[in-house]
PDB file of C-alpha atoms and ligand atoms in Angstrom:
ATOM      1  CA  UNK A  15       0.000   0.000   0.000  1.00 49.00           C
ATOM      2  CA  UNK A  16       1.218   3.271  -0.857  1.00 51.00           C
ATOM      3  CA  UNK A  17       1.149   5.447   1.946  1.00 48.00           C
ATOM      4  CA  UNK A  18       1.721   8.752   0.113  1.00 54.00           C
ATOM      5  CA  UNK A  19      -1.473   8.212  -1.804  1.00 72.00           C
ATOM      6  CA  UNK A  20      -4.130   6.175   0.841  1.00 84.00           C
ATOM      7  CA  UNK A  21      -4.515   8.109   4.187  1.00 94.00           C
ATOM      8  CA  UNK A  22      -3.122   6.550   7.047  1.00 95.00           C
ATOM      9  CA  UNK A  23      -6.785   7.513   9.152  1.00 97.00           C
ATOM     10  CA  UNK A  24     -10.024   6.390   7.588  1.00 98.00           C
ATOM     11  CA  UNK A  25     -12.971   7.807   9.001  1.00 98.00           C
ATOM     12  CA  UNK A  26     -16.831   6.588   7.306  1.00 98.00           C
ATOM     13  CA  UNK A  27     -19.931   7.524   9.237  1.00 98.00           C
ATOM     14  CA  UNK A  28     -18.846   7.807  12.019  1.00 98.00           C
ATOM     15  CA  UNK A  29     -21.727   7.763  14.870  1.00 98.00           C
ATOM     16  CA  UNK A  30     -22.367   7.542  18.605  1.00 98.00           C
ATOM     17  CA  UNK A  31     -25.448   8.035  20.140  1.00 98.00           C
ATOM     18  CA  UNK A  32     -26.084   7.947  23.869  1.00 97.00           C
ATOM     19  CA  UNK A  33     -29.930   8.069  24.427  1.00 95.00           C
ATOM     20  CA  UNK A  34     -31.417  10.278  22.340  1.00 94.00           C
ATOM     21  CA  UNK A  35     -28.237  12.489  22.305  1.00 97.00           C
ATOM     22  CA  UNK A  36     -26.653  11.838  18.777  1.00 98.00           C
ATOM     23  CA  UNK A  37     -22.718  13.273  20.106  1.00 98.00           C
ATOM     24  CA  UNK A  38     -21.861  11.601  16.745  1.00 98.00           C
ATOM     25  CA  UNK A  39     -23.686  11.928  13.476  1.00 98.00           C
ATOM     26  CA  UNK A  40     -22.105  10.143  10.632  1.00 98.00           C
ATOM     27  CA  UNK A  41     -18.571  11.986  10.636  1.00 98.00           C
ATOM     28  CA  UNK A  42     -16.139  11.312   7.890  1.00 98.00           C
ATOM     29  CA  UNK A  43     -12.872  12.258   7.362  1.00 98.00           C
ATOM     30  CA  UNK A  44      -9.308  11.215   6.749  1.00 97.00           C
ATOM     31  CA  UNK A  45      -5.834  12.033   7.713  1.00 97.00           C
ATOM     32  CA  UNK A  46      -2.160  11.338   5.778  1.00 95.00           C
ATOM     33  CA  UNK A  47       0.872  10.123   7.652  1.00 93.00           C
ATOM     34  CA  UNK A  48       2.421  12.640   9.137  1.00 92.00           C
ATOM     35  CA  UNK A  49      -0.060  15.509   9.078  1.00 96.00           C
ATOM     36  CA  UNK A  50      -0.999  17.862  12.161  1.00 97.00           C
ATOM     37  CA  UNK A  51      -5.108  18.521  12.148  1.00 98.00           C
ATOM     38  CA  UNK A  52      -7.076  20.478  14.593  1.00 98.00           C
ATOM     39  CA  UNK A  53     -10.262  19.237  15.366  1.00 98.00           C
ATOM     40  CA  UNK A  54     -12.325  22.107  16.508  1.00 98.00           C
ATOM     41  CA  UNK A  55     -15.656  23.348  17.645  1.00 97.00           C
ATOM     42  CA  UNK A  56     -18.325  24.404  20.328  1.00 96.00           C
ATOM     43  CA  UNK A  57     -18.642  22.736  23.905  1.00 96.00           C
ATOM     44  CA  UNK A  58     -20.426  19.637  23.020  1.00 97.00           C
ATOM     45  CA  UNK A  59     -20.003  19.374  19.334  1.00 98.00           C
ATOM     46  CA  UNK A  60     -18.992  15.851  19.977  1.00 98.00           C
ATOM     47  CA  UNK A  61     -14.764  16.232  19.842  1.00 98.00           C
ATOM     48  CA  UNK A  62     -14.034  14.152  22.732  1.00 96.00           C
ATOM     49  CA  UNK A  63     -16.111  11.514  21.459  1.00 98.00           C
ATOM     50  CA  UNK A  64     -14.744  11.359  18.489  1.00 98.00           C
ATOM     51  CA  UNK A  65     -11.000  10.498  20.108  1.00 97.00           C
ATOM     52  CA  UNK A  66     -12.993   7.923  22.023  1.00 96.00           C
ATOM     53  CA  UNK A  67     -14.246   5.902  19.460  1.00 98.00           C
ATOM     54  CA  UNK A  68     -10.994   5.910  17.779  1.00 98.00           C
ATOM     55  CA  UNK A  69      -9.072   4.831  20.599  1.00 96.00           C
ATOM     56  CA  UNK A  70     -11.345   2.761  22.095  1.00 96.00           C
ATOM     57  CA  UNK A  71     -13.140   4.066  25.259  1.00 95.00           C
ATOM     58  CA  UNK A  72     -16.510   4.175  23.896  1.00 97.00           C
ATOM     59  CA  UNK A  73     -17.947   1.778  20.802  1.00 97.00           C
ATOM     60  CA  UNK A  74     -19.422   3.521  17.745  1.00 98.00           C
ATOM     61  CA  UNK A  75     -23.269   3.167  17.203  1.00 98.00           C
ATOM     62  CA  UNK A  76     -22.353   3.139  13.550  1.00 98.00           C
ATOM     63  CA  UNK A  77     -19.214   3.744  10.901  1.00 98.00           C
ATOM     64  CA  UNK A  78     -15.958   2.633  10.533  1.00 98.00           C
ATOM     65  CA  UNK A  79     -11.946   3.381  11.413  1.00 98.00           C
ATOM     66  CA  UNK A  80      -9.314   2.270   9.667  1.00 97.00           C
ATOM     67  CA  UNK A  81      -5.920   2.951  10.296  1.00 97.00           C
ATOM     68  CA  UNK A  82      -3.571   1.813   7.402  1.00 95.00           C
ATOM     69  CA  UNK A  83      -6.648  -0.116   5.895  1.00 94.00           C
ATOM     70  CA  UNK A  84      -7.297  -2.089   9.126  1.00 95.00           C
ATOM     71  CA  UNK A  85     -10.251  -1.589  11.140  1.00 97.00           C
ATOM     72  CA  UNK A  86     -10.060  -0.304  14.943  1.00 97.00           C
ATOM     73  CA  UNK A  87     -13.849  -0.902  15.517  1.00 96.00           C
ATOM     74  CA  UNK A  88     -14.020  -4.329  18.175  1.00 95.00           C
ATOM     75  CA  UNK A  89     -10.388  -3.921  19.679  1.00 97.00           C
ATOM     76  CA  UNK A  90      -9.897  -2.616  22.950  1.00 96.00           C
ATOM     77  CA  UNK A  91      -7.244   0.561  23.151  1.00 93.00           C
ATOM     78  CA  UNK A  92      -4.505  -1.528  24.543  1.00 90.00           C
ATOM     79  CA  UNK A  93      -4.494  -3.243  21.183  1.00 93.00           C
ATOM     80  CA  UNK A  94      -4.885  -0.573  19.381  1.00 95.00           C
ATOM     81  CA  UNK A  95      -1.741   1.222  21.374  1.00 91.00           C
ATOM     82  CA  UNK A  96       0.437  -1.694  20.176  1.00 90.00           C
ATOM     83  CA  UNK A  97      -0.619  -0.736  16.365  1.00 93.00           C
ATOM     84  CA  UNK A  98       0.230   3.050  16.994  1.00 93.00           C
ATOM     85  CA  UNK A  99      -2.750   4.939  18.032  1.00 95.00           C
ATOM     86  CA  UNK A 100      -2.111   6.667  21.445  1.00 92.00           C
ATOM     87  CA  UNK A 101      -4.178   9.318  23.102  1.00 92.00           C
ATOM     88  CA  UNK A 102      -4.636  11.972  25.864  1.00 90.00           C
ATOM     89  CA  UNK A 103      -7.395  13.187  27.799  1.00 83.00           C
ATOM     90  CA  UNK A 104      -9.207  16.498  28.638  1.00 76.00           C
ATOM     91  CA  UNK A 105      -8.511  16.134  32.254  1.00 77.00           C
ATOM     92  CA  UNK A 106      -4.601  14.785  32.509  1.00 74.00           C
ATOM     93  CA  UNK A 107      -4.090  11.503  33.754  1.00 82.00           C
ATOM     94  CA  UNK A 108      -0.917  11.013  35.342  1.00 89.00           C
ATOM     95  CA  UNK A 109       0.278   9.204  38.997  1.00 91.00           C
ATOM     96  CA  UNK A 110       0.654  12.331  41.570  1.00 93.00           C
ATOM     97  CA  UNK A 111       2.766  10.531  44.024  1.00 93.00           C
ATOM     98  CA  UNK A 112       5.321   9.343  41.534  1.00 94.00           C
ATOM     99  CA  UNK A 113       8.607  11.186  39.707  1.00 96.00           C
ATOM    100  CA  UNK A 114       8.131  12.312  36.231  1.00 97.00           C
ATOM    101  CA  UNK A 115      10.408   9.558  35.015  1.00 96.00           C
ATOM    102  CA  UNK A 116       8.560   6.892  36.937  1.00 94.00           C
ATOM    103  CA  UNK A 117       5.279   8.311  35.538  1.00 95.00           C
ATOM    104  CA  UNK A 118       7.128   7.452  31.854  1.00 94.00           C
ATOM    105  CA  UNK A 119       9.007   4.608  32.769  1.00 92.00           C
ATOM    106  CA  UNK A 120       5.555   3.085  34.328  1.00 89.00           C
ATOM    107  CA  UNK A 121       3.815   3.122  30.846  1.00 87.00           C
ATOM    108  CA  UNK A 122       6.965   2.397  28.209  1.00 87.00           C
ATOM    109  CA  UNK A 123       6.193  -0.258  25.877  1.00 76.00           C
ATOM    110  CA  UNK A 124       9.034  -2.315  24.454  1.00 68.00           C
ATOM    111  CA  UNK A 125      10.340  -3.283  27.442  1.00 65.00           C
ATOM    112  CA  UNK A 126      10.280  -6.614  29.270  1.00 65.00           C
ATOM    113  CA  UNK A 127       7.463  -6.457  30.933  1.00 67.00           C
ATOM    114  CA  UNK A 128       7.494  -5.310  34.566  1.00 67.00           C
ATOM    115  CA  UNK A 129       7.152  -7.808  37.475  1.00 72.00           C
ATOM    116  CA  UNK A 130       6.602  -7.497  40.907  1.00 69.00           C
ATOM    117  CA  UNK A 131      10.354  -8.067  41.401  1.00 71.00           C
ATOM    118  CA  UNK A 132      11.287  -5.775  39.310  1.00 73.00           C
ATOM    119  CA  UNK A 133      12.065  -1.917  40.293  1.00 81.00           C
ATOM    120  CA  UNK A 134      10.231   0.573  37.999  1.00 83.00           C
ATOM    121  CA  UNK A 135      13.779   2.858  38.557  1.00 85.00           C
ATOM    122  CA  UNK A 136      15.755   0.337  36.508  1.00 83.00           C
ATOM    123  CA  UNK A 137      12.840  -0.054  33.590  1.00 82.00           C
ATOM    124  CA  UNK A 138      14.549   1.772  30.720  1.00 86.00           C
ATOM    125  CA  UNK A 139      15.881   4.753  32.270  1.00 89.00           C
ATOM    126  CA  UNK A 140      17.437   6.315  28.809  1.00 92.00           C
ATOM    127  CA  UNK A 141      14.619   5.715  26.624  1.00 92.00           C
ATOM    128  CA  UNK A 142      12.328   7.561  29.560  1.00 94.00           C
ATOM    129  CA  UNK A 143      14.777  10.448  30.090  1.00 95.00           C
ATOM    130  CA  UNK A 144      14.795  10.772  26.168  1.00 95.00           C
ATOM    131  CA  UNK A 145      10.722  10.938  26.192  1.00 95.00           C
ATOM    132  CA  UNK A 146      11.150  13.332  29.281  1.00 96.00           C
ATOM    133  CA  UNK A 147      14.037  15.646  27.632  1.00 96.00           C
ATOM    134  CA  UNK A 148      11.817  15.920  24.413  1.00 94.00           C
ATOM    135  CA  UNK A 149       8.677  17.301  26.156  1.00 95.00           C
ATOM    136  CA  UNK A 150      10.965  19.979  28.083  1.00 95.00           C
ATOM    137  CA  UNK A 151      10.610  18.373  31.452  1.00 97.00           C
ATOM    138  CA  UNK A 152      13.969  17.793  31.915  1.00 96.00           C
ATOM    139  CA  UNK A 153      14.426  20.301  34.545  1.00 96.00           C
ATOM    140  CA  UNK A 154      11.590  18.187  36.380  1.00 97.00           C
ATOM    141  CA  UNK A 155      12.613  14.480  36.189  1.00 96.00           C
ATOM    142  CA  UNK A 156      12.881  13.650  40.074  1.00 97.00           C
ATOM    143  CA  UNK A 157       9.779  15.977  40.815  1.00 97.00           C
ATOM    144  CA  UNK A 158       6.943  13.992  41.951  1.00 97.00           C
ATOM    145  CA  UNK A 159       3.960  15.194  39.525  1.00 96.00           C
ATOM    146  CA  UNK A 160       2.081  16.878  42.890  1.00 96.00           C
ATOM    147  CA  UNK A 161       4.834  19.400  42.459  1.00 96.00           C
ATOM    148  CA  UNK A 162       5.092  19.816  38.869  1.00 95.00           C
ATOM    149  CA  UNK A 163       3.575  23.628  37.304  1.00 93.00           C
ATOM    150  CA  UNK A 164       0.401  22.344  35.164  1.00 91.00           C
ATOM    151  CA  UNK A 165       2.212  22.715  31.658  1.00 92.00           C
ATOM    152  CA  UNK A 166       4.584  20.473  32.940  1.00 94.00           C
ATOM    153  CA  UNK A 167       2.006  17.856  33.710  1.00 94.00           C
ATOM    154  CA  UNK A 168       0.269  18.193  30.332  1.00 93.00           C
ATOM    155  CA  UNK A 169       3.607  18.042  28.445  1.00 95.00           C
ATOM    156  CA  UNK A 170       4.232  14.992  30.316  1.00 96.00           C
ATOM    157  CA  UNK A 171       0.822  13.635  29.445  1.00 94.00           C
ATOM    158  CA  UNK A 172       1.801  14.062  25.759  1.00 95.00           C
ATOM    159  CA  UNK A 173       5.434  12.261  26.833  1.00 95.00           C
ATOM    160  CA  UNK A 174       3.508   9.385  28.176  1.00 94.00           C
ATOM    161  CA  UNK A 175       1.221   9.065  25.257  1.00 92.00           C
ATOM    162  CA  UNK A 176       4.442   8.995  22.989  1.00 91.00           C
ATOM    163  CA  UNK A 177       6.297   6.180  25.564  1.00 91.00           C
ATOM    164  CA  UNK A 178       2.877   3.810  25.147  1.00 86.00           C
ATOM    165  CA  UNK A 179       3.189   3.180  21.183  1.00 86.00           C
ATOM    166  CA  UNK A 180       5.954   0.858  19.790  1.00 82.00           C
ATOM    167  CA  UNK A 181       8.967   3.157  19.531  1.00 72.00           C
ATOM    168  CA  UNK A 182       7.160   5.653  17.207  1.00 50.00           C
ATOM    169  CA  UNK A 183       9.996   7.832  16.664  1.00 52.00           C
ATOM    170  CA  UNK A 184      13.676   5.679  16.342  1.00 50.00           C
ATOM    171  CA  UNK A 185      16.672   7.595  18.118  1.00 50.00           C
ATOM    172  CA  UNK A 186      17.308   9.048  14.963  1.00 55.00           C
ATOM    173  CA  UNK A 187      14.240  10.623  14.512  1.00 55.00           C
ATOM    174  CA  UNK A 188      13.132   8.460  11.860  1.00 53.00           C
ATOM    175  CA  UNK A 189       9.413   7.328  12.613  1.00 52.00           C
ATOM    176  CA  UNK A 190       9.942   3.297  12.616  1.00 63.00           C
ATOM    177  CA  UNK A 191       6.379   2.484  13.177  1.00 80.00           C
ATOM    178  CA  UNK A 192       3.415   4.522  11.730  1.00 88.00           C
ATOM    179  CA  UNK A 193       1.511   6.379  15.158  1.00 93.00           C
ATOM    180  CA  UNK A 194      -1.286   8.662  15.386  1.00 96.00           C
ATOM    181  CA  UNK A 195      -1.329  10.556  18.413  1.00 96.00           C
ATOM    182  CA  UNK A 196      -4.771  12.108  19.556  1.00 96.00           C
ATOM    183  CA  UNK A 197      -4.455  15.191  21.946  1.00 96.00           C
ATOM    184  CA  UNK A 198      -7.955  16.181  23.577  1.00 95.00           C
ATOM    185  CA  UNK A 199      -7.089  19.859  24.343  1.00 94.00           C
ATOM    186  CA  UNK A 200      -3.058  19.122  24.924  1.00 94.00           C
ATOM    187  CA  UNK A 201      -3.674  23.372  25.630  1.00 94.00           C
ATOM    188  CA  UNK A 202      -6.666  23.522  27.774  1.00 92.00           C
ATOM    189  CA  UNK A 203      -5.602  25.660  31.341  1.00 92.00           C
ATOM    190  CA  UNK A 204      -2.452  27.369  29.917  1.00 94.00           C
ATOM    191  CA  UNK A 205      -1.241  30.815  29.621  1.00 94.00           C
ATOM    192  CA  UNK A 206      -0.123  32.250  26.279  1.00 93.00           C
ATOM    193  CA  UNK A 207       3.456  31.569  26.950  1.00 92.00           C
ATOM    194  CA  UNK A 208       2.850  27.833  27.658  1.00 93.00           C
ATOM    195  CA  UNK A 209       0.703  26.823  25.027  1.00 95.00           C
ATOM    196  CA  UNK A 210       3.556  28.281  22.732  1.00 94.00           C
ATOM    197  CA  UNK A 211       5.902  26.016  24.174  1.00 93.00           C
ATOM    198  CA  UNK A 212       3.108  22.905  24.179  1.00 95.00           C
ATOM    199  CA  UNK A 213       1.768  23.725  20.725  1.00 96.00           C
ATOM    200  CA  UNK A 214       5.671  23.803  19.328  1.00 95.00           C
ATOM    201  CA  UNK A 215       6.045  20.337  21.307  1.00 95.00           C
ATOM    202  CA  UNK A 216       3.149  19.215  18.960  1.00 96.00           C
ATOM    203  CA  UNK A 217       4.745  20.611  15.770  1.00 96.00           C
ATOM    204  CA  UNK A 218       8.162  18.832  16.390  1.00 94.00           C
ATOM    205  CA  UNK A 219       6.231  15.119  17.463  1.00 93.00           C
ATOM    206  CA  UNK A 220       4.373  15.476  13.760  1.00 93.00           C
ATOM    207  CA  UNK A 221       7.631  16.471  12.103  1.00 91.00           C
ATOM    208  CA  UNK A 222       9.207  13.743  13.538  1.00 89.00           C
ATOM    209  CA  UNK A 223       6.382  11.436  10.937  1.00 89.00           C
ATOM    210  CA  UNK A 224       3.979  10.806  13.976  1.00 93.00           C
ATOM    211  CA  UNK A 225       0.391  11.689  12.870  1.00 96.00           C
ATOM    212  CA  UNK A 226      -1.479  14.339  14.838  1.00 97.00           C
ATOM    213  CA  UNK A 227      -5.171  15.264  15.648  1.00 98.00           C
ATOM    214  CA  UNK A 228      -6.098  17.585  18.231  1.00 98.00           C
ATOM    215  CA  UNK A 229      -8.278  19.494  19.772  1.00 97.00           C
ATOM    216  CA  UNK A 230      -8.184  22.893  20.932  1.00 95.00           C
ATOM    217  CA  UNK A 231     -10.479  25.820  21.850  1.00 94.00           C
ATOM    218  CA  UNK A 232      -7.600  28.658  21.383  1.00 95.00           C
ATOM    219  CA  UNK A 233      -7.575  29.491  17.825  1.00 96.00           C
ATOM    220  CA  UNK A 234      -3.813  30.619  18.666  1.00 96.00           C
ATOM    221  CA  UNK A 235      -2.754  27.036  18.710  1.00 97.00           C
ATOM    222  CA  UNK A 236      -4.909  26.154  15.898  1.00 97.00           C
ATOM    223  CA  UNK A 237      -3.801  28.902  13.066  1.00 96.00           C
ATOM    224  CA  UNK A 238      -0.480  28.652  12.741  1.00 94.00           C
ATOM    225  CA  UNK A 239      -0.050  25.503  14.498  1.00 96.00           C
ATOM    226  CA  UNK A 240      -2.383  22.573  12.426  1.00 98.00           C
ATOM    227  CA  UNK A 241      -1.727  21.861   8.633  1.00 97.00           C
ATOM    228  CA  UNK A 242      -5.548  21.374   8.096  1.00 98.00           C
ATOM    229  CA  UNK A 243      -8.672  22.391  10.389  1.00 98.00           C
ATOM    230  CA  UNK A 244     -11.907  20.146  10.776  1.00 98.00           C
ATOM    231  CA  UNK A 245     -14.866  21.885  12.114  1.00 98.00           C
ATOM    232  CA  UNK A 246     -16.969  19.414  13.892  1.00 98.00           C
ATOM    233  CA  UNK A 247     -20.521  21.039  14.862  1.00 98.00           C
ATOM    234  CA  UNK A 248     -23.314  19.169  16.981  1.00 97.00           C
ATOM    235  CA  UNK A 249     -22.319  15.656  15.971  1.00 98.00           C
ATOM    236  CA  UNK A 250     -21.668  17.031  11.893  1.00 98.00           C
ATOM    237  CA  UNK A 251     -18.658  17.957  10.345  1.00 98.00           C
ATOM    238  CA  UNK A 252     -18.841  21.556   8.823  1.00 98.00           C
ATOM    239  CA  UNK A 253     -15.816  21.797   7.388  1.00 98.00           C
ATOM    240  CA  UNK A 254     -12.628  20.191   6.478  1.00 98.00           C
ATOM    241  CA  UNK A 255      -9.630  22.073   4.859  1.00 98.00           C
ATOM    242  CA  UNK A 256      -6.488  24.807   4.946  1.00 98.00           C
ATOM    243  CA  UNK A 257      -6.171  26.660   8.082  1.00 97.00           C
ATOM    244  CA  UNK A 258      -6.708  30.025   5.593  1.00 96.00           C
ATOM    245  CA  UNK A 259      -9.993  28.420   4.209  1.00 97.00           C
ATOM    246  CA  UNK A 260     -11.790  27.193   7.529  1.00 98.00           C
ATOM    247  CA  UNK A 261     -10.974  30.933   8.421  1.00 97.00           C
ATOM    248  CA  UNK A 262     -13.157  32.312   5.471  1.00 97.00           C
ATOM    249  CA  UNK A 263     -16.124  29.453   5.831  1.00 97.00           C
ATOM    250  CA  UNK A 264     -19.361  31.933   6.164  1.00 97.00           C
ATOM    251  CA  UNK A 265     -20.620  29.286   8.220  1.00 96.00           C
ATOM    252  CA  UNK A 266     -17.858  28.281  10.600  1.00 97.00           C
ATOM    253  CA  UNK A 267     -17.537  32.368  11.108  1.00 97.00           C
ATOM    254  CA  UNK A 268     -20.850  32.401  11.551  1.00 97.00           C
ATOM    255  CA  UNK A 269     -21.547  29.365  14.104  1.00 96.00           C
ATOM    256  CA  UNK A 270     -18.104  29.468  15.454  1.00 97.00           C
ATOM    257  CA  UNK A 271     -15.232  31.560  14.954  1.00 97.00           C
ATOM    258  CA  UNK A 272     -17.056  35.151  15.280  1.00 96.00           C
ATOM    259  CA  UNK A 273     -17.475  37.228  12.070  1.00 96.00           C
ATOM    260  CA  UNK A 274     -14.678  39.133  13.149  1.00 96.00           C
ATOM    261  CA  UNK A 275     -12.328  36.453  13.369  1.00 96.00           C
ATOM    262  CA  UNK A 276      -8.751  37.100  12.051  1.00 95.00           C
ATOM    263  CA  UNK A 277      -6.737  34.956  11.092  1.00 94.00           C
ATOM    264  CA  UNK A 278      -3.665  36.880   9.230  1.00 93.00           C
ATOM    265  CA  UNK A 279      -3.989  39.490  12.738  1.00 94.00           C
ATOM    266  CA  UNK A 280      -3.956  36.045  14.764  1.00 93.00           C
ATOM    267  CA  UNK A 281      -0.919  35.381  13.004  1.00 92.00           C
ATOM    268  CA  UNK A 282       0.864  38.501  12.748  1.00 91.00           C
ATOM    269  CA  UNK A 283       0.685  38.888  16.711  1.00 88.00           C
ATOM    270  CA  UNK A 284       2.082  35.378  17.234  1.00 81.00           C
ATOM    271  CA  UNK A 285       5.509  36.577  15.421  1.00 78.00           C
TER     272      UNK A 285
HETATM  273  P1  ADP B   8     -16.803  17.999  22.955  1.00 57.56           P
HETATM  274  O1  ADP B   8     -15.597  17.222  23.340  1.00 57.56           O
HETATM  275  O2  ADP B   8     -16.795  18.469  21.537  1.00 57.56           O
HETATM  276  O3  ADP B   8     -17.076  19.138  23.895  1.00 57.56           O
HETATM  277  P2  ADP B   8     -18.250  15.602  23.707  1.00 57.56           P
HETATM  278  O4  ADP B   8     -17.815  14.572  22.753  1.00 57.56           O
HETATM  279  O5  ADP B   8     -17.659  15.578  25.058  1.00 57.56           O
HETATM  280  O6  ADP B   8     -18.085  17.041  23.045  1.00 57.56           O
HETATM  281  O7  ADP B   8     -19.824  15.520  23.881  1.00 57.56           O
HETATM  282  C1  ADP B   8     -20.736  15.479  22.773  1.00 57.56           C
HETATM  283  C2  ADP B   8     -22.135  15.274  23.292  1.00 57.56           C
HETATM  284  O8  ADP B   8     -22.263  13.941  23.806  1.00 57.56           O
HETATM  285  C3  ADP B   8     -22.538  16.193  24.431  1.00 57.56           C
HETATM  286  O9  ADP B   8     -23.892  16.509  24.288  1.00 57.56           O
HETATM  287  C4  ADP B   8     -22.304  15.346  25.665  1.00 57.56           C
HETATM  288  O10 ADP B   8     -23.137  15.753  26.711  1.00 57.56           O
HETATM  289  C5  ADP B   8     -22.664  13.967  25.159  1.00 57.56           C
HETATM  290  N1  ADP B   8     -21.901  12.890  25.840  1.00 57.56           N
HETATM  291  C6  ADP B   8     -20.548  12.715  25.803  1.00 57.56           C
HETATM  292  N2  ADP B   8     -20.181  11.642  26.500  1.00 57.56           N
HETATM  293  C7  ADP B   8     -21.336  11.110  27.011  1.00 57.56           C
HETATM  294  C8  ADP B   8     -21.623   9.982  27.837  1.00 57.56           C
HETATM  295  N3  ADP B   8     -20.656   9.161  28.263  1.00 57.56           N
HETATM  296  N4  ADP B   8     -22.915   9.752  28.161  1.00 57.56           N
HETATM  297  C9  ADP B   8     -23.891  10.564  27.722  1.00 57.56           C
HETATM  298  N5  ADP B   8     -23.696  11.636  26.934  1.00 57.56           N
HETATM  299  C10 ADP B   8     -22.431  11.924  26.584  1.00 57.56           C
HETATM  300 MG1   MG B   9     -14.136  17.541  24.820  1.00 57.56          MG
END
């Protein structure tokens, strides 16, 4: 299979209903190896569901995923990890009580696996401080999470995402196994000056051949940041395209983005 040409992300009707709520409403779209997207829209649109059925969490009503031409739908996200799609959630998920590295070192795949015998100190220790180093934290390795600033702990969120798929990115920086890597707002809580540094994080995993889709409620780290912009809306998408043409949709302005959204003045204020 040529990957230039089929997308490495297949998504076909895509639904989940809960109740009478339809969160999902026959969603398609796709996604190439390698590409950053921003998956945006309104409280409630149905974002966060949309990572879940792709990872695993919650099981489509209807549709289908493929990643490189093999469906997701009926495996749980473990299995799904181990063929390269990793994800983060809204709320971070990490282990207060224990050291950044630990927090890494506790969720590396590759490894032996870990018995009780075994200390979690001794698991890898230079693959974890590599993960750790990449997301910035390496000023914070021995902190305990408790004590880590909260861009810290969702950078390291994003590092232990990275440390779960089979060694996504080879020392070299050569991806060595395809990954997609879904960020529910990797931003969310941060102050200008730490989304910069998070949203740059993001640009240099997706250079580095992982695939990326995120979401994100700060057009800041959407313009600028994502190679293409999906507009999901109440379960529908809207609109799927170049940053500069999601900015001009009359209906995305309209329902979304304000009519007096800006994206070169967005842009211009970021340099
Ligand atoms: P977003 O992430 O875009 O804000 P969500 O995917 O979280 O949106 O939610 C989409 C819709 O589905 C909302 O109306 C939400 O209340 C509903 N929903 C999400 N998860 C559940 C659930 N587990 N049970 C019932 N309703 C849910
Ligand atoms: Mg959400």
């Amino acid at each position: 299979m040529n990957s230039k040409i089929t997308p490495a992300l297949q998504v076909r009707g895509l639904a989940k209903h809960f109740g009478g709520v339809r969160a999902l409403d026959g969603v398609d779209f796709e996604v190439f190896a390698g590409q950053c997207v921003a998956l945006i829209g309104p409280n409630g649109a149905g974002k966060s569901t949309c990572f879940a059925c792709l990872a695993g969490q919650q099981v489509p009503t209807a549709g289908e995923v493929l990643w490189h031409g093999q469906s997701l739908l009926g495996k749980p996200p473990a299995e799904r990890q181990r063929l390269g799609v990793a994800r983060t959630f809204q709320v971070a998920q990490t282990f207060e009580a224990l050291t950044v590295l630990q927090n890494i070192q506790l969720v590396l795949r590759d490894g032996p696996p870990l018995g009780w015998w075994d200390r979690l100190d001794q698991r890898q220790p230079e693959r974890a401080w590599q993960l750790a180093v990449q997301a910035g934290l390496e000023a914070h390795v021995h902190a305990t999470v408790a004590e880590l600033p909260y861009g810290a702990k969702k950078r390291l969120e994003l590092a232990m995402a990275l440390a779960g798929l089979p060694q996504s990115v080879a020392v070299d920086g050569a991806p060595s196994a395809p990954s997609l890597l879904l960020l529910d707002e990797p931003a969310a809580g941060l102050a200008l000056a730490e989304r910069v540094d998070m949203m740059t994080l993001v640009r240099q995993v997706a250079g580095q051949g992982v695939t990326v889709l995120y979401t994100e409620h700060n057009m800041d780290a959407v313009f600028g940041v994502a190679d293409r912009v999906l507009v999901l809306m109440q379960g529908h998408r809207v609109a799927d395209g170049l940053p500069e043409a999601v900015a001009q949709d009359p209906q995305v302005r309209e329902r979304y983005l304000g009519n007096d959204f800006d994206m070169k003045g967005l842009l211009d204020a970021q340099r």
